[in-house]
C-alpha positions as a Python dict, from the first residue, in 0.01 Angstrom:
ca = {
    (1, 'X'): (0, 0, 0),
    (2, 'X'): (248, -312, -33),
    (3, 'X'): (372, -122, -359),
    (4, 'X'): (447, 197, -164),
    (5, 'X'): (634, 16, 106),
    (6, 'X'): (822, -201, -149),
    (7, 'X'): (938, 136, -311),
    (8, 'X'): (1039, 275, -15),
    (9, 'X'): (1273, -7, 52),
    (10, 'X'): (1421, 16, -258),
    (11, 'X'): (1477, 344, -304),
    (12, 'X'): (1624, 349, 122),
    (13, 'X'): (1833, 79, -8),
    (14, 'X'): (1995, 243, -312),
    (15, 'X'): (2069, 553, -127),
    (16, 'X'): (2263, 397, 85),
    (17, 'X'): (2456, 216, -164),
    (18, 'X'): (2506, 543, -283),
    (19, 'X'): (2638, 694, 3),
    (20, 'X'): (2972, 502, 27),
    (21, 'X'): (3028, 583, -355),
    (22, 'X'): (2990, 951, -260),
    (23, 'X'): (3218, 942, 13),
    (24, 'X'): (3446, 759, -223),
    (25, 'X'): (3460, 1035, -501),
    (26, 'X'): (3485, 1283, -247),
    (27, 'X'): (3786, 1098, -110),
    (28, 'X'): (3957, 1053, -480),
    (29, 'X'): (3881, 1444, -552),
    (30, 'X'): (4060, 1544, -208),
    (31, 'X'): (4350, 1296, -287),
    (32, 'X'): (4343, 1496, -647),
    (33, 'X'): (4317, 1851, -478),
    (34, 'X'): (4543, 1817, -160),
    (35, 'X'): (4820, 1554, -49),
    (36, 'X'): (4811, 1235, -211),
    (37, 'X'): (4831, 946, 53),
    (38, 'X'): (5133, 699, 77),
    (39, 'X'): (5115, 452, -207),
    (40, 'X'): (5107, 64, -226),
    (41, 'X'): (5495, 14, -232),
    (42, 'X'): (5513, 200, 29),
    (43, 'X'): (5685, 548, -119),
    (44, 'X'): (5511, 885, 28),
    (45, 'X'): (5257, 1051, -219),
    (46, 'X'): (5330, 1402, -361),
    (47, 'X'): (5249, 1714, -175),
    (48, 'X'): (5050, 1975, -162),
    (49, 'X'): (5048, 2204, -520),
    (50, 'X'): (5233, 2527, -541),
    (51, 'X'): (5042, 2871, -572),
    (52, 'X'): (5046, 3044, -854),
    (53, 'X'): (5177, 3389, -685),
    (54, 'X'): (5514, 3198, -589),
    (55, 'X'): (5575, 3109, -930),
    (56, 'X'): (5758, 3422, -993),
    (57, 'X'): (5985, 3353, -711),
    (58, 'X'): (6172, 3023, -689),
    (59, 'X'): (6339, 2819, -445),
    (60, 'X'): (6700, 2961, -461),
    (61, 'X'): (6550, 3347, -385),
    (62, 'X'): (6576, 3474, -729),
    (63, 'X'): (6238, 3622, -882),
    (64, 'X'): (6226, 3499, -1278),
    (65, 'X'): (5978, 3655, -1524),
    (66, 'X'): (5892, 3584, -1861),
    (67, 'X'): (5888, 3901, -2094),
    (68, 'X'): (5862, 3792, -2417),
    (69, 'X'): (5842, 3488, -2628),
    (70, 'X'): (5917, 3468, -3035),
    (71, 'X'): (5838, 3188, -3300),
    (72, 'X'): (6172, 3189, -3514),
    (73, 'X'): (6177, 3038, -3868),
    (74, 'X'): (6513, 2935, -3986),
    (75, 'X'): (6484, 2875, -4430),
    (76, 'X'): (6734, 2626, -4511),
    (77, 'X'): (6771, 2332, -4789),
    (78, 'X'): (6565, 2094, -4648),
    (79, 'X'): (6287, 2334, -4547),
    (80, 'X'): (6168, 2544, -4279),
    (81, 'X'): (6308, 2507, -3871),
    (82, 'X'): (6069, 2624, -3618),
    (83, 'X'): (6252, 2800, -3304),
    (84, 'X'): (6156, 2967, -2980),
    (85, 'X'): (6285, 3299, -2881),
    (86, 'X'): (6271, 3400, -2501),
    (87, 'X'): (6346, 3717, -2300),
    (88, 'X'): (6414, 3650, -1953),
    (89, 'X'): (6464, 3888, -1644),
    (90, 'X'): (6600, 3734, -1330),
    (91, 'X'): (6642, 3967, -965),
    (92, 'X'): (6624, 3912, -607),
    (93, 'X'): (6454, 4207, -516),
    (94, 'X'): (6713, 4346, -341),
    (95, 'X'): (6947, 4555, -630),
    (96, 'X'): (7048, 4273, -857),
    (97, 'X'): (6912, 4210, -1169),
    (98, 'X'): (7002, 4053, -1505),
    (99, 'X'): (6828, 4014, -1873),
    (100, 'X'): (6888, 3716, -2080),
    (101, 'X'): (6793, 3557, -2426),
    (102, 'X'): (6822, 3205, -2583),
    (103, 'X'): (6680, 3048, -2819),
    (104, 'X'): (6596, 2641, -2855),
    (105, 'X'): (6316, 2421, -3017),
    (106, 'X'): (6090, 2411, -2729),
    (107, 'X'): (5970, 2678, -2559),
    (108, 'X'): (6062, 2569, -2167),
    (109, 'X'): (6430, 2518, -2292),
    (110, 'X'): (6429, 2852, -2390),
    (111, 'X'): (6283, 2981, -2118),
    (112, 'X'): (6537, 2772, -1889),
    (113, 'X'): (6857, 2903, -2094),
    (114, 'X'): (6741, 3273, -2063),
    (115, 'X'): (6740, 3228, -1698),
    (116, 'X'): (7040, 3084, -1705),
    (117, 'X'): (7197, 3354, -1918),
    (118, 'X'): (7027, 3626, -1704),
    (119, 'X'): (7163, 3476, -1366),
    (120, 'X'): (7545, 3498, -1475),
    (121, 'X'): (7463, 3890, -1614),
    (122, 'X'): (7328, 4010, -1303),
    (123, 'X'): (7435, 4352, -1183),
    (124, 'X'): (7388, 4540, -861),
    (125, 'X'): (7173, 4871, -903),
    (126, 'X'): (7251, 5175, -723),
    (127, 'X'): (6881, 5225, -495),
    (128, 'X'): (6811, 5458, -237),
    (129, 'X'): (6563, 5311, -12),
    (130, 'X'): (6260, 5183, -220),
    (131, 'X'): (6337, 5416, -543),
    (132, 'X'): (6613, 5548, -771),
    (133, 'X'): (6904, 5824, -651),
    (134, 'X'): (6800, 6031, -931),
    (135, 'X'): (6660, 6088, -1314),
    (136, 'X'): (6802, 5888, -1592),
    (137, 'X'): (6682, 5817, -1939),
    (138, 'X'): (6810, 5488, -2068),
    (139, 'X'): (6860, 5402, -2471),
    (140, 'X'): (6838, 5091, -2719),
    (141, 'X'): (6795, 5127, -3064),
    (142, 'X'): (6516, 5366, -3111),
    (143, 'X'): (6378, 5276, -2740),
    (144, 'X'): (6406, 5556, -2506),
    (145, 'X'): (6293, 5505, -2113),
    (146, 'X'): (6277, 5793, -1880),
    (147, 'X'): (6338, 5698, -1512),
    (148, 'X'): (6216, 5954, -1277),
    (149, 'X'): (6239, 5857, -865),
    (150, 'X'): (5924, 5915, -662),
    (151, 'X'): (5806, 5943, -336),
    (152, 'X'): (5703, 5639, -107),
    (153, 'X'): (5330, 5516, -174),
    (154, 'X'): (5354, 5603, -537),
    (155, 'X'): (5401, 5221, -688),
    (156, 'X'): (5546, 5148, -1012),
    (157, 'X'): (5416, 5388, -1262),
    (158, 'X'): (5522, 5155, -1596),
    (159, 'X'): (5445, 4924, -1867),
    (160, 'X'): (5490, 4572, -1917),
    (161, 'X'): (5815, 4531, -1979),
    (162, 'X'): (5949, 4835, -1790),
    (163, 'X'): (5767, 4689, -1504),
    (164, 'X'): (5902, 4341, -1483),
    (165, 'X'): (6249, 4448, -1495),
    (166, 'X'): (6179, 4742, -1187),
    (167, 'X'): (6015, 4466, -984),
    (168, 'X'): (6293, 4202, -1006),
    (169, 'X'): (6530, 4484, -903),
    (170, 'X'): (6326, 4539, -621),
    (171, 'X'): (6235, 4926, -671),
    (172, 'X'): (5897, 5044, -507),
    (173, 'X'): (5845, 5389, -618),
    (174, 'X'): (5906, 5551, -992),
    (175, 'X'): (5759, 5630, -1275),
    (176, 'X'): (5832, 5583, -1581),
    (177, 'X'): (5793, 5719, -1969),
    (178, 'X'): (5862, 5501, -2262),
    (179, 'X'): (5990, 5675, -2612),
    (180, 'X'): (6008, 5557, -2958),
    (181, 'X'): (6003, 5193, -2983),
    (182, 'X'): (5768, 4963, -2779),
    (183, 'X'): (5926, 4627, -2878),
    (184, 'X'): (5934, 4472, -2535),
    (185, 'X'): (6360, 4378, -2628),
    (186, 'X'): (6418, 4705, -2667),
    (187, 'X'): (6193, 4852, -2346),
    (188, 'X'): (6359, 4599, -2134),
    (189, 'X'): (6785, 4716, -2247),
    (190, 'X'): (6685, 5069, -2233),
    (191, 'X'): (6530, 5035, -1897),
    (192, 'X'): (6856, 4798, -1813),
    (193, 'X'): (7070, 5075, -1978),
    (194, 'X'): (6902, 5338, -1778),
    (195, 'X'): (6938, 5128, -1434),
    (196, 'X'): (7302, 5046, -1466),
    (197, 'X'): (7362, 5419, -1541),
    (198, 'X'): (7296, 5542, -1177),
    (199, 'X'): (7497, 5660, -939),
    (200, 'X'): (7454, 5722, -541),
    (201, 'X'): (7591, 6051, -373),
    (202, 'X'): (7844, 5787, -184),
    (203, 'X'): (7953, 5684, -542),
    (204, 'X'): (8031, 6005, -671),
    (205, 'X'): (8198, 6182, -381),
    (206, 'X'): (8411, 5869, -379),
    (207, 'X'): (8495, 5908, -718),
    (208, 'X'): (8607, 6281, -680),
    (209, 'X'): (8785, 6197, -390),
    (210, 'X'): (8545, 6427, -171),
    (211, 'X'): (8290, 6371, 116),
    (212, 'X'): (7926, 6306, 31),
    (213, 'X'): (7851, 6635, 199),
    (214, 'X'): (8071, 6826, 46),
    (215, 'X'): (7880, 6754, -306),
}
């Protein structure tokens, strides 16, 4: 019996040294997950970690997404150069949108110059509430894209590339046929070539010099 008891001291005894080093991990996995707490010299600890669904959208309002992304090899004397290739399309959801490409040894520098690229080439699409004014096929190379407008509740009826530029221009409703080539460069001009082509009612009866209802 004094063997029992003297196990059931010990193992009472190590479960409670155990408990504080429980609590402890637990602390040091919530200090991982969540807010760190200030640190020794004083200087507040980081904060809490960004979702993933913002990452699209950044803090100046513009939504940002990553097409495409090419390995480049460059032959010259001294051997081969490895490059990075990236196809950008920057929007705020609200009729502007741009497409970019740059090129530089790492991959987030590319990525950062195609941004930057797309930002200064951003143009203002003509929308009528959440879809296009009317039907438009756009062109690139051997890329074709037909635009057709739709009614509201339909969602973006389009492919990967065709998609990310109609959601960073902010359209709801359309769907869409791509022709020819699917090389996501040329999907994304001819969709671009195709957007920039519209033209409002307003637009045109301006241009004629008439009233929109007289059209």
């Amino acid at each position: 019996m004094e063997n029992v008891e003297n196990v059931e001291v010990v193992a009472t005894e190590a479960v409670e040294q155990a408990a504080p080093q429980q609590t402890q991990e637990h602390q040091r996995r919530y200090n991982r997950d969540g807010d760190r707490p200030e640190r020794r010299d004083g200087r507040p600890g980081r904060g809490p970690r960004r979702n993933n669904r913002d990452r699209d959208r950044e803090d100046d309002g513009l939504i940002k997404k990553l097409v495409a992304v090419n390995r480049v090899t460059k032959v010259v004397k001294g051997g081969r150069t490895m490059r990075f290739s990236a196809l950008c399309v920057v929007g705020d959801g609200k009729g502007m949108v741009g497409i970019g490409m740059a090129k530089a040894a790492e991959v987030p520098q590319a990525i950062e110059k195609a941004n930057l690229r797309a930002k200064k080439a951003m143009v203002k699409i003509a929308l009528v509430d959440t879809t296009i004014p009317h039907e438009t096929i756009g062109k690139f190379g051997r890329g074709k894209v037909l635009l057709m407008p739709a009614q509201p509740g339909t969602g973006v009826i389009a492919g990967g590339p065709v998609r990310n530029v109609l959601e960073a221009v902010g359209i709801k409703d359309i769907r869409t046929k791509s022709y020819g080539s699917n090389n996501p460069i040329n999907c994304v001009k001819a969709t671009f070539d195709g957007l920039t082509n519209l033209r409002t009612r307003e637009h045109i009866a301006e241009l004629r010099g008439k009233s929109p209802d007289e059209i």
